[in-house]
Coordinates of C-alpha atoms in Angstrom, one line a residue:
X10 CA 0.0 0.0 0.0
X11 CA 1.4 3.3 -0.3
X12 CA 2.6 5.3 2.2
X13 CA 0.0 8.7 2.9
X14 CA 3.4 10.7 3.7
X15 CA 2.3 14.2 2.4
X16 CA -0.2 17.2 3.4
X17 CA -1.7 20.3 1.6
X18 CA -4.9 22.6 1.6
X19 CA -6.6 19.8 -0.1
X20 CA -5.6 16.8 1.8
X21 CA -6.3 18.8 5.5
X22 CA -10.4 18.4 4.2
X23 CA -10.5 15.0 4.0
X24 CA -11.6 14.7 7.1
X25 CA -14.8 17.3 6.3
X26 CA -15.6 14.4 3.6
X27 CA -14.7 11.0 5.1
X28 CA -17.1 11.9 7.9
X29 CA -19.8 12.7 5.7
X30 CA -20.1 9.2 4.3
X31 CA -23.2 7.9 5.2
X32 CA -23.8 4.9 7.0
X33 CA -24.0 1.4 4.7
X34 CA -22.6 3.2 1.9
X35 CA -22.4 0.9 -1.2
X36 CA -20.8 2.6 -4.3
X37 CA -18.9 6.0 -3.5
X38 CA -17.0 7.6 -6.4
X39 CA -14.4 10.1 -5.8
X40 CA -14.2 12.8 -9.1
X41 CA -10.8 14.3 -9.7
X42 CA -9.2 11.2 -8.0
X43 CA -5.3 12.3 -8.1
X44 CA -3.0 10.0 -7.2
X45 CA -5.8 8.1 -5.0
X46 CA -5.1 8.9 -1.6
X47 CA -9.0 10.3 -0.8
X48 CA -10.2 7.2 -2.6
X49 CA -8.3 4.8 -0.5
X50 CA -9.7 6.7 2.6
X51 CA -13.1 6.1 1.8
X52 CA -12.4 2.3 0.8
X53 CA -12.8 1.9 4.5
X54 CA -16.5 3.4 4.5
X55 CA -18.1 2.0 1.2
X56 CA -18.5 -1.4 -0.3
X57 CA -16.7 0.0 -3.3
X58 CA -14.8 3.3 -4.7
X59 CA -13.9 4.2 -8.1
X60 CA -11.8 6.8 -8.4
X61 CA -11.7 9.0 -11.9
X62 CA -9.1 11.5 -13.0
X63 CA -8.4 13.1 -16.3
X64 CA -4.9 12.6 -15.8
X65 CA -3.4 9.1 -17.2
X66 CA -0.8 9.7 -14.9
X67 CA -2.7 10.3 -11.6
X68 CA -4.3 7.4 -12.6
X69 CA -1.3 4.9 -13.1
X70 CA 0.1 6.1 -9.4
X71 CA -3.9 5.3 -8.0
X72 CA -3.5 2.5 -9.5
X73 CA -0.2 1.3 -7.1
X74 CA -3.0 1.1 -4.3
X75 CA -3.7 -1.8 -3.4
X76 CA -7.2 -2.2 -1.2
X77 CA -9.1 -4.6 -3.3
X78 CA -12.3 -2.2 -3.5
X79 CA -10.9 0.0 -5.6
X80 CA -11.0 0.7 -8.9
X81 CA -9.6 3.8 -10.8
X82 CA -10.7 5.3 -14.2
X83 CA -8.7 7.6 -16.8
X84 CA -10.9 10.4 -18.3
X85 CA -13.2 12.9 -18.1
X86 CA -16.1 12.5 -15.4
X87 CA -18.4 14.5 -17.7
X88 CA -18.4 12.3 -20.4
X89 CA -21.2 10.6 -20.5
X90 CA -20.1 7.0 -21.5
X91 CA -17.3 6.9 -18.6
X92 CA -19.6 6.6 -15.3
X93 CA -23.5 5.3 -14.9
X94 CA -25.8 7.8 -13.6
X95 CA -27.7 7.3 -11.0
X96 CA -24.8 4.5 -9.1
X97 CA -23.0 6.5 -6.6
X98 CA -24.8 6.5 -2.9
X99 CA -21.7 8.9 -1.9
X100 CA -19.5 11.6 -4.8
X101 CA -16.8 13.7 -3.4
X102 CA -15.1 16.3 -5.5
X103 CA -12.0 18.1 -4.2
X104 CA -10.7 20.6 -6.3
X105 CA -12.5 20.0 -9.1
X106 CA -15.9 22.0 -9.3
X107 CA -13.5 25.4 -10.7
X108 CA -11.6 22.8 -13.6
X109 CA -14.8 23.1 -15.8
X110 CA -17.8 25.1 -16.2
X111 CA -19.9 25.1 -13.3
X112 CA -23.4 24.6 -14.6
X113 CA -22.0 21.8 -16.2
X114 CA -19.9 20.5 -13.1
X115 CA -22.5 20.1 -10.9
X116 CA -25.5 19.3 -13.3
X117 CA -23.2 16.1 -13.7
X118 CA -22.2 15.3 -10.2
X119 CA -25.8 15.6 -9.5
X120 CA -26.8 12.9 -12.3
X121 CA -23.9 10.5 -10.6
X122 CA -26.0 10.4 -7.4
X123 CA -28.7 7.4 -6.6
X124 CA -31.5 9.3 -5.2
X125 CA -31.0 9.9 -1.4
X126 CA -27.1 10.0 -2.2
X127 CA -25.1 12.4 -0.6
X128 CA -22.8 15.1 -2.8
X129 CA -19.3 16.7 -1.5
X130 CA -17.3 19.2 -3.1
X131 CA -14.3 20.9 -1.5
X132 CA -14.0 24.0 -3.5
X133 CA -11.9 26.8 -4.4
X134 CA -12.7 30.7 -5.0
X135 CA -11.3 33.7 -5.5
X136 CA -11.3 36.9 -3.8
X137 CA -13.3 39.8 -5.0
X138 CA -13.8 41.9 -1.7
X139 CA -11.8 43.6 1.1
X140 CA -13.6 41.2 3.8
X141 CA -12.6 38.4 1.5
X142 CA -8.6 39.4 1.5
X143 CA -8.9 39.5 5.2
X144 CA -10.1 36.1 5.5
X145 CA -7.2 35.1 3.6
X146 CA -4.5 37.4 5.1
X147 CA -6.0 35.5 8.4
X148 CA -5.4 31.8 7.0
X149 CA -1.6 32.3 6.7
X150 CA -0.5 32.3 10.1
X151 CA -2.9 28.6 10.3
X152 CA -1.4 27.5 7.2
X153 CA 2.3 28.1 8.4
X154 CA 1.7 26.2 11.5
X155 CA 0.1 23.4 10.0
X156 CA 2.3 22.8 6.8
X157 CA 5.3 22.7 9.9
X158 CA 3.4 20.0 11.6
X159 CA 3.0 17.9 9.2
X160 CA 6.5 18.4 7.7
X161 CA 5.8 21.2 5.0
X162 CA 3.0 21.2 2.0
X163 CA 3.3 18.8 -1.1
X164 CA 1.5 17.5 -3.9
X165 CA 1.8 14.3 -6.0
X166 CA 4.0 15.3 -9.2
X167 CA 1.8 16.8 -12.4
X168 CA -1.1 16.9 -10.3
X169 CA -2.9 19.5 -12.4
X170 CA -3.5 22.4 -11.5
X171 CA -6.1 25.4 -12.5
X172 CA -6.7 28.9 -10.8
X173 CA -10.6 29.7 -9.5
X174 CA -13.0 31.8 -12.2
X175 CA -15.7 32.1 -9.8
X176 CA -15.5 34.4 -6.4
X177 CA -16.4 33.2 -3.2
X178 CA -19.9 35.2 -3.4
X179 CA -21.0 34.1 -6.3
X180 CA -19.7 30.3 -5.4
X181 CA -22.1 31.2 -2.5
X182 CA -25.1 32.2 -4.4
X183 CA -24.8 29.4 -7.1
X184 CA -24.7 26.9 -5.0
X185 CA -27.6 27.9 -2.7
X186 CA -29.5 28.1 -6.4
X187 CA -29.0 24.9 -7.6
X188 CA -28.4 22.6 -4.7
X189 CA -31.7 23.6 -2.4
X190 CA -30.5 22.6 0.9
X191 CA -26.9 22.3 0.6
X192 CA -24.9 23.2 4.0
X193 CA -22.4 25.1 2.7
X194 CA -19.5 26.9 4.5
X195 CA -16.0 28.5 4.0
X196 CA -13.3 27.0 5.6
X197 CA -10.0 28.8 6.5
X198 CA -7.4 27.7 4.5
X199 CA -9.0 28.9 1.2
X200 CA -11.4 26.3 0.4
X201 CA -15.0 25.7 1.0
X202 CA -16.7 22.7 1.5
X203 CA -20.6 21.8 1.0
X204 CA -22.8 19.2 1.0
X205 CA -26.3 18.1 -0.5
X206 CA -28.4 14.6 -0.2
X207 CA -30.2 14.0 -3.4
X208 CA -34.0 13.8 -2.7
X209 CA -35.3 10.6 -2.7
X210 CA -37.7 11.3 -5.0
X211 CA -38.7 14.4 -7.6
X212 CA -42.2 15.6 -7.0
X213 CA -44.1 16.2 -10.3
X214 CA -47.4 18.0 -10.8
X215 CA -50.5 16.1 -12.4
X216 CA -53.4 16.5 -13.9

């Protein structure tokens, strides 16, 4: 198996998500996978994880893992071909939602669900306002202390890597549009992190 030996922004939310797994999760799928080190988390809290990354890379050091519930995927988690809709009880996406559009982002993370499935993202934003700069200015004191504890931030190699479009209001306001009921909140070190259960069922109107 190999060894979890590193930390960053990223990594020090894993614990937001792994503790959002519901109880007798089946099928979890973890979207922008990397090198597999969320995915192998949450093998110990579903039946099965598959684990998806656009990078062939990423993929091929996933792959090294070596808990027997996992499987990992090469390509894009939009394509519609890649992943059955409808199969995931649990989707976490770190880093991720700002890589593509965001209409079409979520629309398709939503679509992975089973109804009564539970959605997390841990995002990224940019800052727009003063309050926002503040916030920030405040996280780097935290971040200092807790890339020295763990022995200093790293990354796996050509993890890839895109800057935010969207600002951390509009992230806000987006989110609360589409997702009804999503528990959403910013977190220090410059990510947010949210999640959303799937209804059960979709009401219709008859006749």
């Amino acid at each position: 198996m190999m060894a979890d030996t590193y930390w960053n922004h990223n990594v020090h939310y894993h614990p937001v998500v792994l503790d959002a797994v519901p109880d007798g999760c089946r099928a979890a799928l973890d979207v922008g996978c990397g090198d597999g080190l969320l995915a192998a988390r949450l093998a110990a809290r579903a039946e099965t994880v598959t684990g998806v990354d656009r990078s062939p890379e990423m993929v091929r050091l996933a792959g090294k893992r070596q808990e027997g519930n996992l499987t990992f995927l090469a390509g894009d988690y939009r394509d519609g071909t890649l992943l059955d809709e409808g199969s995931y009880d649990f989707v976490s996406a770190v880093a991720v939602i700002h890589h593509a559009p965001f209409d079409d982002a979520i629309d398709r993370l939503v679509r992975l669900l089973a109804p009564g499935g539970r959605l997390v993202v841990v995002g990224l934003a940019h800052d727009r306002t003063l309050l926002d700069r503040l916030i920030s200015v405040c996280a780097v004191p935290a971040n200092l202390l807790a890339a020295r504890r763990h022995g200093g931030e790293r990354s796996p190699a050509d993890m890839p890597v895109e800057d935010p479009i969207m600002n951390w209001r509009e992230v806000r306001r987006a989110t609360a549009q589409v997702l009804p009921g999503r528990r959403y909140r910013r977190r220090l070190l410059w990510r947010y992190t949210l999640v959303w259960d799937k209804p059960v069922r979709t009401c219709e109107s008859g006749p």
